[in-house]
XYZ file of N, CA and C in Angstrom:
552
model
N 0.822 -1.197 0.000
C 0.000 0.000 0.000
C 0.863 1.257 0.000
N 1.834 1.133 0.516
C 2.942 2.072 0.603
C 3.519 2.579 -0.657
N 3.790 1.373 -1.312
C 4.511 1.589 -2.796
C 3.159 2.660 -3.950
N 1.935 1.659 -3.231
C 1.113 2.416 -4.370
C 1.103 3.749 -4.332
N 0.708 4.564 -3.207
C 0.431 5.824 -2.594
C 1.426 5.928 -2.692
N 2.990 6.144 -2.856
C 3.997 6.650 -3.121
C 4.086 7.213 -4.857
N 3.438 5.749 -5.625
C 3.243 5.828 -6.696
C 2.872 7.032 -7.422
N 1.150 7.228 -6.358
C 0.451 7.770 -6.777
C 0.605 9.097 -7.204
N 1.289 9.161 -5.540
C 1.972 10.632 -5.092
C 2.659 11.356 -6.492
N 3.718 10.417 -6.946
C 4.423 10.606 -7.989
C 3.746 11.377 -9.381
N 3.148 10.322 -9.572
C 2.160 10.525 -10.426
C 1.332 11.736 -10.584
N 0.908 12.222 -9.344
C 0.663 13.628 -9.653
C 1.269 14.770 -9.316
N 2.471 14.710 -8.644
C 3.577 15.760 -9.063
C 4.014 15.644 -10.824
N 3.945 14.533 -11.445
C 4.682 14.852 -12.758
C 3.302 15.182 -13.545
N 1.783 15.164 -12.990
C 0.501 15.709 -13.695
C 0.514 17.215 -13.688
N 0.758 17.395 -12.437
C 0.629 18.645 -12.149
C 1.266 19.605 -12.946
N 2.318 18.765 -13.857
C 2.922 20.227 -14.737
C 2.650 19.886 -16.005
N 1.597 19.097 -16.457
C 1.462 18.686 -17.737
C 0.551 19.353 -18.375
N 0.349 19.953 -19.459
C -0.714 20.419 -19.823
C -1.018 19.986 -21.425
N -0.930 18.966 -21.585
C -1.404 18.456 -23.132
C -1.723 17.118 -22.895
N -2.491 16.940 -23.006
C -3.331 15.476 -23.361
C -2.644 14.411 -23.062
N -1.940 14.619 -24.385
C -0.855 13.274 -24.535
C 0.018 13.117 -23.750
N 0.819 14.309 -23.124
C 1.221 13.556 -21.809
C 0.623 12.994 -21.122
N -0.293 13.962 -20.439
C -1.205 12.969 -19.670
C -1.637 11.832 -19.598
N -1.621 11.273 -20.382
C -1.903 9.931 -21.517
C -0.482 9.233 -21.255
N 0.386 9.813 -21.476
C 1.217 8.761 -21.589
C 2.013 8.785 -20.154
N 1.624 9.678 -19.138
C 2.293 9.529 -17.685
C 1.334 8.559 -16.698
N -0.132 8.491 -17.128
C -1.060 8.038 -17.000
C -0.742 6.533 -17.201
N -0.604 5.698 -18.648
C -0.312 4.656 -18.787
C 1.016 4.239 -18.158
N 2.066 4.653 -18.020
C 3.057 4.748 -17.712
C 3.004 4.263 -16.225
N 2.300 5.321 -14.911
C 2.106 4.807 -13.884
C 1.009 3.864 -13.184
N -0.085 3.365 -14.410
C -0.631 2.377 -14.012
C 0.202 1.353 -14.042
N 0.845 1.163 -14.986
C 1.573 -0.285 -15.678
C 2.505 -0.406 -14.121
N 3.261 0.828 -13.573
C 3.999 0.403 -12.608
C 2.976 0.042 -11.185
N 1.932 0.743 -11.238
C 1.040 0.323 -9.788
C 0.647 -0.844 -9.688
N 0.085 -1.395 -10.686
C -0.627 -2.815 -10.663
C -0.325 -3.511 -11.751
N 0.965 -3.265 -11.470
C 2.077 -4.682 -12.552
C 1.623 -4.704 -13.759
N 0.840 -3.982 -14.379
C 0.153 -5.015 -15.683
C 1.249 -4.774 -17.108
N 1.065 -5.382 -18.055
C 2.082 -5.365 -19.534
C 1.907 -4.234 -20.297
N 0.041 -3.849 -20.345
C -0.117 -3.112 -21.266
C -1.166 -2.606 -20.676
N -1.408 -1.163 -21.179
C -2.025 0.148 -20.714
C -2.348 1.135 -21.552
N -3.277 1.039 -21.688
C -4.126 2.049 -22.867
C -5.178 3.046 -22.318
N -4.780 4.482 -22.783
C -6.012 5.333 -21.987
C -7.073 6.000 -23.300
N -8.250 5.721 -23.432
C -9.044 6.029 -24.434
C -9.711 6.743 -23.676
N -10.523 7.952 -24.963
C -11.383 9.256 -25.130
C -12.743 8.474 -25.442
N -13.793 9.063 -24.518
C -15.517 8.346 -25.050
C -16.090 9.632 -25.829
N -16.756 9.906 -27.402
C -17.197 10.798 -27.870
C -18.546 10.348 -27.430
N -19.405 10.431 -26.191
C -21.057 9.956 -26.579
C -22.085 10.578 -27.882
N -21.232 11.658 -28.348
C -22.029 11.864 -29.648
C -21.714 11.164 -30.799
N -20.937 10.564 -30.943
C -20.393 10.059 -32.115
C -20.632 8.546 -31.868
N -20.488 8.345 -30.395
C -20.680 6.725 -29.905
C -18.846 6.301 -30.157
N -17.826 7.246 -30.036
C -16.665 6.707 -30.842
C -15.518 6.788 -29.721
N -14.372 5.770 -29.397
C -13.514 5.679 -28.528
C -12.533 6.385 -29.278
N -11.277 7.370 -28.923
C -10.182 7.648 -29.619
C -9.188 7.529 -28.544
N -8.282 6.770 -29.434
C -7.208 6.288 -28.682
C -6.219 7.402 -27.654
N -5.669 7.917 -26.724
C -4.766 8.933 -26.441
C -3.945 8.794 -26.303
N -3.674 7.454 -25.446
C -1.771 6.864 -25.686
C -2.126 5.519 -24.950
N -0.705 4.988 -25.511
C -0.481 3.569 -24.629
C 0.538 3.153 -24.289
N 0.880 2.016 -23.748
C 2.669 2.029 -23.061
C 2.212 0.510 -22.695
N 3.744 0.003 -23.075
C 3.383 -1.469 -22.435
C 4.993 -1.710 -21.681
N 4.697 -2.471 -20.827
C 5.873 -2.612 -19.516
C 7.063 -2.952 -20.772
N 8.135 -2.708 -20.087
C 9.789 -3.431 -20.881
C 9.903 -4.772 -21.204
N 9.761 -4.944 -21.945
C 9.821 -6.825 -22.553
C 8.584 -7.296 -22.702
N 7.709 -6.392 -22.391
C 6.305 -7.338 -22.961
C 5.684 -6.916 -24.275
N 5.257 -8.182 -24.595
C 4.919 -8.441 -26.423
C 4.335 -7.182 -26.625
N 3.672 -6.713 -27.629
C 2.873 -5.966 -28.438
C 1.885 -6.350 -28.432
N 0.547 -5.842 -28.353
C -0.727 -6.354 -28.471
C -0.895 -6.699 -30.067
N -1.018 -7.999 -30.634
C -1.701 -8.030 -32.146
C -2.668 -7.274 -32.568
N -3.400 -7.162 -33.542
C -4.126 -6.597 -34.041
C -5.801 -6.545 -33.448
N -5.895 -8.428 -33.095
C -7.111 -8.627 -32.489
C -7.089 -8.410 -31.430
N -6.503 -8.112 -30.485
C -6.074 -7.850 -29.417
C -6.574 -6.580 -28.792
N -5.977 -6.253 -29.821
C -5.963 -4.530 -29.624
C -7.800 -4.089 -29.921
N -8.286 -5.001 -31.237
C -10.007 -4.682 -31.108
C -10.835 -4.801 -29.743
N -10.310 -6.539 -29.090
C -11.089 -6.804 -28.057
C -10.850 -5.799 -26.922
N -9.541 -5.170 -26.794
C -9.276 -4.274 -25.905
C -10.412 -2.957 -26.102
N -10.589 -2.885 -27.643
C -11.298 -1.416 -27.763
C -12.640 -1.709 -27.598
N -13.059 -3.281 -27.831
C -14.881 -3.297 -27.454
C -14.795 -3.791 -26.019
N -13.849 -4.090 -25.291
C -14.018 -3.665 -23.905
C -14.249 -2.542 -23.163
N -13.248 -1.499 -23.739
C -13.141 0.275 -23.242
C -14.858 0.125 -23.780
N -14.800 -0.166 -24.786
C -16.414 0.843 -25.491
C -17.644 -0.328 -24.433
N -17.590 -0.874 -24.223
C -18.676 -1.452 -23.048
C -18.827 -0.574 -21.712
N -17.590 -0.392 -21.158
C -16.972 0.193 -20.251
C -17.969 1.861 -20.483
N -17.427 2.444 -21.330
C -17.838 3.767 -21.853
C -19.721 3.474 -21.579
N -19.965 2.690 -22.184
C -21.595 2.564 -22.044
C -22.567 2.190 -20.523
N -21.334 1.481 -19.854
C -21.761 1.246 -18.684
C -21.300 1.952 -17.221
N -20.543 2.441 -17.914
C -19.662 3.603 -16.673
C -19.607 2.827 -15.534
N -18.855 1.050 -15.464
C -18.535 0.513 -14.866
C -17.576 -0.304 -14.678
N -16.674 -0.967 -13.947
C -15.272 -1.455 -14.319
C -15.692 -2.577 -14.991
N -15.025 -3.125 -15.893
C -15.103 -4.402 -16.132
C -13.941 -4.897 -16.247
N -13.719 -6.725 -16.054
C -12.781 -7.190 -15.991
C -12.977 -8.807 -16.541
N -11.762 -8.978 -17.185
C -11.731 -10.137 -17.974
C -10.330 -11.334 -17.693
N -10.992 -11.708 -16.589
C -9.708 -12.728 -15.860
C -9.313 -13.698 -17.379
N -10.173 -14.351 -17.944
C -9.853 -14.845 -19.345
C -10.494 -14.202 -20.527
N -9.532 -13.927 -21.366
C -10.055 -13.178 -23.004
C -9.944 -14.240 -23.642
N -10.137 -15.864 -23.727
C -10.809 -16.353 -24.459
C -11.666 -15.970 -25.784
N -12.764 -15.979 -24.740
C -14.167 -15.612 -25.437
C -14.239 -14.444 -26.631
N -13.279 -13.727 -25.682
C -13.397 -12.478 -26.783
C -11.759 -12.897 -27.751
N -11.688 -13.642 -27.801
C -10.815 -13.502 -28.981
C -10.726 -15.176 -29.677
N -11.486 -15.997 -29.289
C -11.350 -17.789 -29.758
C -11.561 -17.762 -31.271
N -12.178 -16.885 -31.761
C -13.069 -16.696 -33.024
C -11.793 -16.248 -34.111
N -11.160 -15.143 -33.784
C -10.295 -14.347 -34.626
C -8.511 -14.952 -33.973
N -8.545 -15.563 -32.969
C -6.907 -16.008 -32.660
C -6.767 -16.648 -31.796
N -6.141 -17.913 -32.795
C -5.753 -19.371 -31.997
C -5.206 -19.154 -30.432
N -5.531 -19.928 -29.832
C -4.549 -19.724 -28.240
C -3.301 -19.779 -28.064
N -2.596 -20.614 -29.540
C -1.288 -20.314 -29.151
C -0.598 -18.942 -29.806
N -1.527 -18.216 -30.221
C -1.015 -16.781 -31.029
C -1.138 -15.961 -29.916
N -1.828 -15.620 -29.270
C -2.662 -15.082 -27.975
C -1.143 -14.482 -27.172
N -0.845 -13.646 -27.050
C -0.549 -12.580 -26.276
C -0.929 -11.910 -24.841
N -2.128 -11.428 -24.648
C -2.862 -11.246 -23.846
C -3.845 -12.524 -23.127
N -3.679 -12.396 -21.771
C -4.559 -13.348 -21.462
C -6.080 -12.704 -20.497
N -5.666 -11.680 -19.822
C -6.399 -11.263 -18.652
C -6.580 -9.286 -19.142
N -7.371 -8.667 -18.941
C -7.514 -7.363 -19.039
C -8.828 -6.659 -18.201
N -8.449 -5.645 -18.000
C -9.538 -4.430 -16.715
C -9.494 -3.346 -17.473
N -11.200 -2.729 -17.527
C -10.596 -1.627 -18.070
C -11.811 -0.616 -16.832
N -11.395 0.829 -16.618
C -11.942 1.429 -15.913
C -12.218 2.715 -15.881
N -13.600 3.083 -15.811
C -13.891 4.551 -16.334
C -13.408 5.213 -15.185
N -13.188 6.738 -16.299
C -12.502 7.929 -15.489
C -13.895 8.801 -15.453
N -14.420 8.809 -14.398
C -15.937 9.344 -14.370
C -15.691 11.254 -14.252
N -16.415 11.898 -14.537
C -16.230 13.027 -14.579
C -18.123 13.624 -14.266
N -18.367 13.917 -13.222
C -20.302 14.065 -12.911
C -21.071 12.689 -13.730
N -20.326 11.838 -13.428
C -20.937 10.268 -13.461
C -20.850 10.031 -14.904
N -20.036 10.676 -15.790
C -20.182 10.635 -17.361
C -18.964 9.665 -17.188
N -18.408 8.647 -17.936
C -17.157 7.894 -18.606
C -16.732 9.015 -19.774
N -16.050 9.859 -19.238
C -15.260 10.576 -20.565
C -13.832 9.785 -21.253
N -13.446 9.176 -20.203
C -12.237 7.931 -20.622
C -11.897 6.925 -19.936
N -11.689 6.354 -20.563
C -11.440 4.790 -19.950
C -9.672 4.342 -19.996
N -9.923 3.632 -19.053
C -8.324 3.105 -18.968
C -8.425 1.413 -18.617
N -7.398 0.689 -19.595
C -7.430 -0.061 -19.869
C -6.182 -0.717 -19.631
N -5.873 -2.211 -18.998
C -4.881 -2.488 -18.870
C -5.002 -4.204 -19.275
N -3.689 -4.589 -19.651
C -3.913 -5.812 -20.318
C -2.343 -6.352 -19.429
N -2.841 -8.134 -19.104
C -2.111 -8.777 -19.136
C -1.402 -10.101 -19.870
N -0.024 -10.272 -19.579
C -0.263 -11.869 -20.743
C 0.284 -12.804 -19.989
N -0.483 -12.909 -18.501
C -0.902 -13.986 -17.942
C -1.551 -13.709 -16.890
N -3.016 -15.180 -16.851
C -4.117 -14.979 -16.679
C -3.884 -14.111 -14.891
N -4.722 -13.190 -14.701
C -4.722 -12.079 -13.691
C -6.218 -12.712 -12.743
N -6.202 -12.793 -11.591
C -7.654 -12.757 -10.423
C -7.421 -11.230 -10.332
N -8.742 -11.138 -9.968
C -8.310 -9.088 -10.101
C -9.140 -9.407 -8.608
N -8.647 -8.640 -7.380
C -8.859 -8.763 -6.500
C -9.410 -7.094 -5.758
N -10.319 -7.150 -5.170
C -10.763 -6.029 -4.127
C -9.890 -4.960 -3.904
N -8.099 -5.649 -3.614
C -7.296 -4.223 -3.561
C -7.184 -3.248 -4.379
N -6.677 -4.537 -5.866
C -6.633 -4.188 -7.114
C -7.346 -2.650 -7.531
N -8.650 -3.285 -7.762
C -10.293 -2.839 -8.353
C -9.988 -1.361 -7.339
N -9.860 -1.162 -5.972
C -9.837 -0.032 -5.121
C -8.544 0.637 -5.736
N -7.428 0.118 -6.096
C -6.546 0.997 -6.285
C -6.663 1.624 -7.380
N -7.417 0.736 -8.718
C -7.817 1.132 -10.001
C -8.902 2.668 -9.542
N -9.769 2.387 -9.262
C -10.212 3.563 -8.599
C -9.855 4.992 -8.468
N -9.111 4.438 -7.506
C -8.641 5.829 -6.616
C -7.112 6.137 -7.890
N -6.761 5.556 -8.228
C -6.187 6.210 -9.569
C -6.879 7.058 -10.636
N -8.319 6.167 -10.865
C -9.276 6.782 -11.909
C -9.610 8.375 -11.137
N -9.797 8.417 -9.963
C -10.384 9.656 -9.375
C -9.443 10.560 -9.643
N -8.342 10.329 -9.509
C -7.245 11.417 -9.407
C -6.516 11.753 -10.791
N -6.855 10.918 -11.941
C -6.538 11.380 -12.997
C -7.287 12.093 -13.464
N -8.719 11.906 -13.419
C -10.040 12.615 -13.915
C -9.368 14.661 -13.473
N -9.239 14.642 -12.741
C -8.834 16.063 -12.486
C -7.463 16.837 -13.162
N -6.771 15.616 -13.533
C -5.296 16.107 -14.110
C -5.738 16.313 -15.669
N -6.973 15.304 -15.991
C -7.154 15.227 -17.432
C -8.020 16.705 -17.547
N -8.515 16.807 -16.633
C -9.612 18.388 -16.681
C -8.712 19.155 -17.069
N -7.875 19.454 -16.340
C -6.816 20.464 -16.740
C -6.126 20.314 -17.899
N -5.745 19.147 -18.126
C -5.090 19.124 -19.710
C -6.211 19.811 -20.532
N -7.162 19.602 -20.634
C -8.438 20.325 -21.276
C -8.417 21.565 -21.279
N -8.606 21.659 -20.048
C -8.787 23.366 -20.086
C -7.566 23.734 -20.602
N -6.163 23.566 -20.731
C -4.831 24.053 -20.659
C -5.047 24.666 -22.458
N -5.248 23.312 -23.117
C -5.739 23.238 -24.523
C -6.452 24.034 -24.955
N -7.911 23.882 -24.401
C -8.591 25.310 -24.619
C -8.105 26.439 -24.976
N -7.808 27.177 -23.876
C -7.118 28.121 -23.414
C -6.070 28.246 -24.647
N -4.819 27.477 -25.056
C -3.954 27.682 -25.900
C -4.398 27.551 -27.358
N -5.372 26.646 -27.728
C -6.392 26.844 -28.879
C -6.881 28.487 -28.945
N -7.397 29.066 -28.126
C -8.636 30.330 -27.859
C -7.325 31.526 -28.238
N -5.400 31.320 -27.437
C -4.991 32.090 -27.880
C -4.377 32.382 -29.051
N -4.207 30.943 -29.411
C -3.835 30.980 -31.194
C -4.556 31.813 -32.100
N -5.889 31.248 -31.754
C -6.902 31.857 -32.591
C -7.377 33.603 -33.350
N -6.662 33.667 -31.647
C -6.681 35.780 -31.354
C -5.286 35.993 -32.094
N -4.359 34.973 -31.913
C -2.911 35.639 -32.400
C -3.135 35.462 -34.106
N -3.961 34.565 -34.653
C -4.108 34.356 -36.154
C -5.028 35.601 -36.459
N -5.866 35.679 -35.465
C -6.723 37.371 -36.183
C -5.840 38.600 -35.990
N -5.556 38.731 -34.932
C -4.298 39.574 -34.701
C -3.372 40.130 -35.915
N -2.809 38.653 -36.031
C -1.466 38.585 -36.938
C -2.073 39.281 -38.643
N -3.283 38.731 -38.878
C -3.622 38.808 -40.145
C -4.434 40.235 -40.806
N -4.858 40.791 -39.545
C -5.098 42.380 -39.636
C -4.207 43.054 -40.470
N -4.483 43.952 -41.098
C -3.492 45.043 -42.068
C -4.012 46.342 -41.426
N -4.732 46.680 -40.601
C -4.789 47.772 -39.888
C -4.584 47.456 -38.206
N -4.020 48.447 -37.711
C -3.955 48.484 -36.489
C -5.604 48.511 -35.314
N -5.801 47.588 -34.407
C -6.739 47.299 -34.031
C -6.330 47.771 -32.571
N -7.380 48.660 -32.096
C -7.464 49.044 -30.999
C -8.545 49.047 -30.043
């Protein structure tokens, strides 16, 4: 418990100065993979208007495989369940979701969790972690997944707003810039 909350700690001293997405995204995957051991770590965007997941980054531990191709789908109609149910889900065996499209001895991944980052009870993103061997996901686990999800949800706000904000001043510096009279 020590290591995690040390983790965590970490984790949001190096949020706290981030202000673009993709870091966030990728300091995000980065310190799940070290909290709760897992190989691979993917943090996806929910559009509910579009119904559409977009990827933001991913990171997989040092020496572990690459997710294949099918892999990487079942991972994304997991997040997108996840997104619809704004609830954790977890897949001690991916079998099922992958017997159809890849033999067991191709199989890479065995076990995966993925868990919304709730924002006023909405799933705006999900985080997703994959293992490639089979995982019991246990009570600590699921709590630490959590209380990670809570505390990123606020770092990701700010990447937002940061964006905004630097979008809104581009915008003034392109009208600005493109004036041929002086504007006062």
């Amino acid at each position: 418990q020590i290591t995690t909350l040390g983790a965590l700690r970490e984790l949001a001293v190096t949020l706290s100065s981030a202000d673009e997405i993709t870091a966030v995204a990728k300091s995000v995957s980065e310190a799940a993979l070290r909290i709760v051991s897992a190989d691979f770590a993917a943090l996806y965007r929910y559009a509910p208007q579009e119904e559409e997941l977009y990827l933001l980054g991913e990171g997989k531990e040092e020496g572990a495989a690459s997710p294949q191709d099918e892999e990487r789908i079942a991972f994304a109609k997991i997040a997108h369940r996840v997104a619809l149910t704004a609830e954790t889900q977890t897949f001690e065996d991916m079998t099922r979701l992958l017997e159809k499209n890849l033999p067991d001895t191709d199989r890479r991944y065995k076990s995966a969790i993925a868990v919304p980052i709730l924002r006023g009870f909405v799933p705006n993103e999900i985080l997703l972690l994959g293992y490639q061997n089979p995982q019991a996901f246990d009570t600590r686990l699921l709590n630490t997944l959590s209380l990670l999800s809570v505390q990123v949800a606020g770092h990701l706000d700010n990447a937002i707003l940061h964006e905004r904000v630097r979008d809104g001043n581009n915008r003034m510096r392109a009208i600005l810039d493109s004036a041929r009279d002086g504007i006062i």
